[in-house]
Coordinates of C-alpha atoms and ligand atoms in Angstrom, one line a residue:
M1 CA 87.5 74.7 138.9
I2 CA 88.5 77.7 136.9
Y3 CA 89.8 81.4 136.3
G4 CA 87.5 84.5 136.7
A5 CA 90.4 86.5 135.1
R6 CA 90.4 83.8 132.0
V7 CA 86.3 83.7 131.3
R8 CA 86.3 87.9 131.1
Q9 CA 89.6 87.3 128.8
A10 CA 87.7 85.3 126.6
R11 CA 84.5 86.9 126.3
E12 CA 86.2 90.6 125.9
L13 CA 88.5 88.1 122.6
R14 CA 85.0 87.0 121.4
G15 CA 83.5 90.8 121.6
L16 CA 80.7 89.3 124.0
T17 CA 78.8 91.2 126.7
Q18 CA 77.8 89.2 129.6
T19 CA 74.1 89.3 128.8
A20 CA 75.2 87.4 125.7
T21 CA 77.3 85.4 127.6
G22 CA 75.3 84.1 130.4
K23 CA 72.6 83.7 127.7
G24 CA 74.7 81.0 125.7
A25 CA 75.7 79.3 129.0
G26 CA 72.4 79.5 130.8
L27 CA 73.7 81.9 133.4
S28 CA 72.4 85.2 134.4
Q29 CA 74.2 88.1 133.5
G30 CA 74.9 89.0 137.1
R31 CA 76.1 85.2 137.7
I32 CA 79.2 86.2 134.5
A33 CA 79.8 89.1 136.1
Q34 CA 80.3 87.2 139.7
I35 CA 82.4 84.9 138.0
E36 CA 85.0 87.2 136.0
L37 CA 85.2 89.0 139.5
T38 CA 86.3 86.1 141.0
P39 CA 90.4 84.8 141.3
I40 CA 89.1 80.8 141.2
V41 CA 85.8 79.6 140.6
E42 CA 83.7 76.5 141.5
I43 CA 82.0 75.5 138.7
S44 CA 79.8 72.6 137.4
D45 CA 80.9 70.3 134.7
E46 CA 77.5 70.3 133.1
N47 CA 78.1 75.2 133.1
L48 CA 81.6 74.9 132.7
E49 CA 81.0 72.9 129.7
R50 CA 78.6 75.6 128.0
L51 CA 80.3 78.1 129.3
A52 CA 84.1 77.2 126.8
Q53 CA 81.3 76.6 124.4
T54 CA 79.9 80.0 124.4
L55 CA 83.2 81.7 124.8
K56 CA 84.7 79.1 121.9
V57 CA 87.2 77.9 124.0
P58 CA 88.4 74.6 125.1
V59 CA 87.7 74.2 129.1
A60 CA 91.2 73.8 129.7
F61 CA 91.9 77.2 128.6
L62 CA 89.2 78.5 131.5
Q63 CA 91.5 76.6 134.0
R64 CA 94.9 77.7 132.6
P65 CA 96.6 80.2 135.6
P66 CA 96.4 83.5 133.8
L67 CA 98.8 86.3 133.4
E68 CA 98.7 90.1 134.2
D69 CA 96.4 92.2 132.3
L70 CA 98.4 93.3 129.2
A71 CA 99.1 97.3 129.8
E72 CA 97.1 99.7 127.5
G73 CA 100.4 101.2 126.5
S74 CA 99.5 103.6 123.6
M75 CA 96.2 103.0 122.7
Q76 CA 95.5 105.7 125.4
F77 CA 96.8 108.5 123.0
R78 CA 95.3 108.1 119.8
A79 CA 91.9 109.9 119.8
R80 CA 89.3 106.6 118.7
K81 CA 86.2 108.2 120.3
S82 CA 84.7 106.6 117.0
L83 CA 85.8 103.3 117.7
P84 CA 83.5 101.3 119.8
A85 CA 85.5 100.0 123.3
P86 CA 84.6 96.5 123.1
V87 CA 86.4 96.8 119.9
L88 CA 89.7 98.0 121.5
R89 CA 89.4 95.6 124.5
Q90 CA 88.9 92.8 121.5
A91 CA 92.1 94.1 120.3
R92 CA 94.1 94.3 123.3
R93 CA 92.6 90.4 124.5
E94 CA 94.2 89.1 121.0
A95 CA 97.3 90.3 122.0
E96 CA 97.5 89.4 125.4
I97 CA 97.1 85.9 124.0
A98 CA 99.5 86.2 121.7
R99 CA 102.1 87.9 124.0
E100 CA 101.3 85.0 126.6
V101 CA 101.9 82.8 124.0
A102 CA 105.9 84.6 123.2
R103 CA 106.4 84.7 126.5
H104 CA 106.0 81.2 127.2
M105 CA 108.0 80.2 124.4
L106 CA 111.1 82.8 125.6
T107 CA 111.4 80.9 128.7
K108 CA 112.6 78.1 126.0
L109 CA 114.4 80.1 123.8
E110 CA 117.2 82.4 123.9
G111 CA 115.9 85.6 121.0
P112 CA 117.8 89.2 120.5
S113 CA 118.5 91.3 123.5
V114 CA 116.2 94.1 124.0
R115 CA 117.7 97.4 122.2
I116 CA 115.2 100.1 122.0
P117 CA 116.6 102.8 123.6
D118 CA 114.9 104.6 126.5
L119 CA 114.7 108.6 125.3
R120 CA 112.6 109.7 127.8
G121 CA 112.0 113.8 127.4
M122 CA 113.8 114.1 124.5
H123 CA 112.2 116.7 121.8
D124 CA 114.4 117.1 119.1
M125 CA 112.7 114.1 117.1
G126 CA 115.6 114.6 114.6
E127 CA 118.1 113.1 117.4
A128 CA 116.1 110.3 118.8
A129 CA 115.1 108.7 115.4
Q130 CA 119.0 108.9 114.4
L131 CA 120.3 107.4 118.5
T132 CA 117.6 104.8 117.3
R133 CA 118.9 104.0 114.5
S134 CA 121.9 103.3 115.7
A135 CA 120.8 101.6 118.5
L136 CA 118.7 99.3 116.2
G137 CA 122.3 98.7 114.4
L138 CA 120.8 100.7 111.3
P139 CA 123.1 103.2 109.5
P140 CA 123.0 106.8 109.8
H141 CA 121.3 107.5 106.2
G142 CA 119.8 105.3 103.4
P143 CA 116.5 103.5 103.6
I144 CA 115.2 101.3 105.7
P145 CA 114.6 97.9 103.9
R146 CA 112.4 96.4 106.5
V147 CA 111.3 98.1 109.2
L148 CA 109.1 94.9 111.0
H149 CA 112.0 93.2 110.7
A150 CA 114.2 95.7 112.6
L151 CA 112.0 95.8 115.4
E152 CA 112.1 92.2 115.9
R153 CA 115.8 92.2 115.4
A154 CA 115.8 94.5 118.4
G155 CA 113.9 92.3 120.5
A156 CA 110.5 93.7 119.8
I157 CA 107.7 91.0 119.9
V158 CA 105.7 92.4 116.5
I159 CA 102.3 90.8 116.8
A160 CA 100.0 90.5 113.7
L161 CA 96.5 91.0 114.7
E162 CA 93.4 89.5 113.5
T163 CA 90.9 92.5 114.7
W164 CA 91.5 95.3 112.6
V165 CA 90.1 98.6 111.6
D166 CA 90.6 100.5 109.0
G167 CA 92.3 103.8 109.8
K168 CA 91.3 103.8 113.2
L169 CA 93.2 100.8 114.6
D170 CA 96.1 99.9 112.9
A171 CA 98.5 99.0 115.7
F172 CA 99.5 100.1 119.2
S173 CA 102.5 99.0 121.3
T174 CA 103.4 98.7 125.3
W175 CA 106.3 97.4 127.3
D176 CA 105.5 94.2 128.9
G177 CA 106.6 91.5 131.5
P178 CA 107.1 91.7 135.4
E179 CA 110.0 93.8 135.0
L180 CA 108.1 95.9 132.2
D181 CA 111.2 95.0 129.7
L182 CA 109.7 93.3 127.3
P183 CA 108.3 95.6 124.1
L184 CA 105.4 94.7 122.2
V185 CA 104.1 96.1 118.9
P186 CA 100.3 94.5 117.6
I187 CA 100.1 95.6 114.8
G188 CA 96.8 95.0 112.1
Q189 CA 96.7 93.3 109.0
G190 CA 96.0 94.7 105.9
S191 CA 97.0 98.3 105.7
S192 CA 98.9 99.5 102.4
W193 CA 102.4 98.2 102.6
D194 CA 103.8 101.6 103.4
R195 CA 101.5 102.7 105.8
I196 CA 102.3 99.4 107.8
R197 CA 106.1 101.0 107.7
F198 CA 105.5 104.3 108.7
T199 CA 102.8 103.0 111.6
A200 CA 105.5 100.5 113.2
S201 CA 107.6 103.5 112.9
H202 CA 105.2 105.5 114.9
E203 CA 104.6 103.0 117.5
L204 CA 108.8 102.6 117.9
A205 CA 108.8 106.4 118.8
H206 CA 105.9 105.9 121.7
L207 CA 108.4 102.9 123.2
V208 CA 111.3 105.1 123.0
L209 CA 110.0 107.9 124.3
H210 CA 106.7 107.9 125.6
R211 CA 106.7 105.6 128.8
A212 CA 105.9 108.1 131.4
P213 CA 102.1 109.0 131.2
C214 CA 101.6 112.6 129.8
S215 CA 98.6 114.5 129.3
D216 CA 99.6 116.0 125.7
L217 CA 98.1 113.7 123.7
E218 CA 97.8 115.5 120.8
K219 CA 101.5 116.3 121.2
I220 CA 102.7 113.2 121.9
E221 CA 100.9 112.0 118.7
Q222 CA 102.9 114.4 116.9
E223 CA 106.1 113.6 118.1
A224 CA 105.7 109.9 116.9
D225 CA 104.5 110.8 113.3
Q226 CA 107.4 113.4 113.6
F227 CA 109.7 110.4 114.6
A228 CA 108.5 107.9 112.0
G229 CA 109.5 110.4 109.5
E230 CA 112.8 111.2 110.7
F231 CA 113.7 107.5 111.3
L232 CA 112.2 106.5 107.9
F233 CA 113.9 109.3 106.1
P234 CA 116.6 111.2 107.6
R235 CA 116.7 114.6 107.2
E236 CA 120.2 114.8 105.3
D237 CA 119.0 112.3 103.2
A238 CA 115.5 114.4 102.8
E239 CA 117.7 117.7 101.9
S240 CA 119.6 115.6 99.2
E241 CA 116.4 114.2 97.0
F242 CA 114.6 117.6 97.9
T243 CA 117.2 119.4 95.9
K244 CA 114.4 120.5 92.7
T245 CA 110.7 121.5 92.7
V246 CA 108.7 119.4 94.4
T247 CA 106.1 118.0 92.1
L248 CA 103.9 114.9 92.8
S249 CA 105.6 113.3 89.7
R250 CA 108.5 113.6 91.3
L251 CA 107.4 112.0 94.9
A252 CA 106.3 109.1 93.2
P253 CA 109.5 107.3 92.9
L254 CA 110.6 109.0 96.4
K255 CA 108.1 106.8 97.6
L256 CA 109.2 103.5 96.6
K257 CA 113.0 103.9 97.1
W258 CA 112.2 105.1 100.9
G259 CA 108.9 103.2 101.3
M260 CA 107.0 105.9 102.3
S261 CA 103.8 107.4 101.2
I262 CA 103.3 110.4 99.1
A263 CA 101.1 112.3 101.4
S264 CA 104.1 111.3 103.8
L265 CA 106.8 112.9 101.4
I266 CA 105.0 115.9 101.1
F267 CA 105.2 116.3 105.1
R268 CA 108.9 115.5 104.9
A269 CA 109.5 118.3 102.2
A270 CA 108.1 120.8 104.6
D271 CA 109.6 119.6 107.4
V272 CA 113.1 119.8 106.0
G273 CA 112.0 123.6 104.5
A274 CA 112.5 122.2 100.9
I275 CA 108.8 123.6 100.5
D276 CA 106.8 126.5 102.2
Q277 CA 103.3 126.0 103.7
R278 CA 101.5 127.4 100.5
Q279 CA 103.1 124.9 98.2
K280 CA 102.5 121.5 100.9
T281 CA 98.6 122.4 100.6
S282 CA 99.0 122.7 97.0
L283 CA 100.6 119.8 97.0
H284 CA 98.1 117.7 99.1
V285 CA 95.1 119.4 97.2
Q286 CA 96.5 117.8 93.7
L287 CA 97.3 114.8 95.8
G288 CA 93.1 114.6 96.6
A289 CA 92.5 116.2 93.3
R290 CA 93.9 113.0 91.4
G291 CA 92.0 110.4 93.8
W292 CA 95.7 109.6 96.0
R293 CA 94.3 109.9 99.1
K294 CA 91.8 107.0 98.9
Q295 CA 94.9 105.5 96.7
E296 CA 98.4 106.3 95.6
P297 CA 99.9 104.8 93.1
G298 CA 102.7 102.2 93.7
A299 CA 100.0 100.6 95.8
D300 CA 101.2 97.4 94.8
A301 CA 104.6 98.0 94.3
R302 CA 105.3 95.7 97.6
E303 CA 104.1 93.2 99.6
P304 CA 103.2 94.3 103.0
E305 CA 105.5 93.7 105.3
Q306 CA 104.8 90.5 107.7
P307 CA 106.1 89.8 111.3
R308 CA 108.2 86.3 111.4
A309 CA 109.5 85.9 114.9
L310 CA 106.9 84.8 116.9
R311 CA 106.5 82.1 114.4
K312 CA 110.2 81.4 114.0
M313 CA 109.8 80.5 117.6
M314 CA 107.2 77.9 117.3
E315 CA 108.9 76.0 114.1
L316 CA 111.9 75.7 116.2
L317 CA 109.9 74.5 119.3
Y318 CA 106.9 72.3 117.7
G319 CA 108.7 71.7 114.3
D320 CA 108.5 72.8 110.9
P321 CA 105.3 72.7 109.6
I322 CA 104.2 73.4 113.0
D323 CA 102.8 70.8 115.3
V324 CA 99.5 72.6 115.9
R325 CA 98.3 69.8 118.2
R326 CA 101.5 70.2 120.1
L327 CA 100.9 74.0 120.0
A328 CA 97.7 73.5 121.6
E329 CA 98.9 71.7 124.3
D330 CA 100.6 74.4 125.9
F331 CA 98.5 77.1 124.9
P332 CA 95.0 75.5 125.0
L333 CA 93.1 77.2 122.2
Y334 CA 91.6 75.3 118.9
A335 CA 93.2 74.1 116.5
S336 CA 91.6 76.4 113.8
E337 CA 92.1 79.7 115.9
L338 CA 95.9 78.7 115.9
T339 CA 96.6 78.1 112.4
R340 CA 94.8 81.2 111.8
M341 CA 97.0 82.6 114.2
I342 CA 100.2 81.5 112.7
K343 CA 99.6 81.9 108.5
R344 CA 99.5 85.7 110.0
Y345 CA 103.0 85.6 110.0
A346 CA 105.7 84.7 107.5
D347 CA 106.8 81.5 106.5
A348 CA 110.5 81.1 105.9
P349 CA 110.3 81.3 102.0
S350 CA 107.7 83.7 101.9
W351 CA 109.7 85.7 103.9
R352 CA 113.0 85.5 102.3
Q353 CA 111.1 86.0 99.0
R354 CA 109.6 90.0 100.7
Q355 CA 113.4 90.2 100.8
R356 CA 112.5 92.4 97.8
P357 CA 114.8 95.7 98.5
V358 CA 114.0 99.3 98.5
Q359 CA 116.7 100.8 96.2
P360 CA 116.9 98.7 92.9
E361 CA 120.7 98.3 93.2
G362 CA 119.3 96.7 96.8
Q363 CA 121.2 96.4 100.2
A364 CA 122.8 93.3 102.0
P365 CA 119.9 91.2 102.7
G366 CA 119.1 90.8 106.3
V367 CA 119.2 87.8 108.2
L368 CA 116.7 86.1 110.1
V369 CA 115.5 86.5 113.7
P370 CA 118.2 84.7 115.7
F371 CA 116.6 82.3 118.1
R372 CA 118.3 79.9 120.1
T373 CA 117.3 77.3 122.6
R374 CA 118.4 77.9 126.0
A375 CA 121.0 75.5 127.1
N376 CA 119.7 74.8 131.0
Ligands
ZN401 ZN1 100.4 107.2 118.5

């Protein structure tokens, strides 16, 4: 006996069509479609074996009761016409598996309580960013040393995705769980360090502001970008940094200090009125002429931030180093896949090493995301 929803989940996770799945398993496309729509399916051992093999999952995976589908969340906001639907589904399924692992572990561990504010309906992005900083326990001013860490400390589960498409699928975010009170931020690996920070801040905006459906998708995206700028580089800070004529060479050190791309800093300078429209255009043209639109200077100045919380939870429950066989008893996936998953998250030593401060004088190093075993 297997669950139809698990077959569909595994198939979409692997980016397979029903036809290809049927072919591999010796079943018709119609039979696969039928299986996927049936809650509980009786299937012969031989067929089950072949189906699991085609889907590259252990038989036990298909026999495990499924959770509800992961909500699309902010995935629906982006204009991703150029991105094929199967890729989006694959990313969503991948995030779905990680959230199942997280939710299971959260029944045994107590994590930080969720402190991501609900600011639906607010349209002043400066105010929204300030209120969010405050809710997350961040100071109103100054650079944010590590954005992913700030999210994790505020109770969000940051998921490191294997599925990633350069510039098209960086991240998405959604509220999960029966009460829709668990914020998830699945994020692709491979972006530049400054882009990961901006993307994570953009998704934070969606969690804070865009829970209710809205038809004006362009406005939603603009708001999220605006919020990210205000969150990373608050207006008062920006006003005091942009006192001299804004040039590309003056922006380069600000990139390292504030952890934002030079391109984003140009937008920020325009936002706070330090440059006018003409200067903004001119700076963007110069950026292109120097080849910085493809790669800005300072690309290797910092390590890209990696999430930590999910791996930390695994270490607490399955040992450090993580006993993958024990983990696989709770989450029936092949060890190789679980190992790849684990490696996308920071381990404790690399996490500490990556606390390279944004400012030369440094900030107080953050503490690890707090988790402790639930008292039963
Ligand atoms: Zn967005």
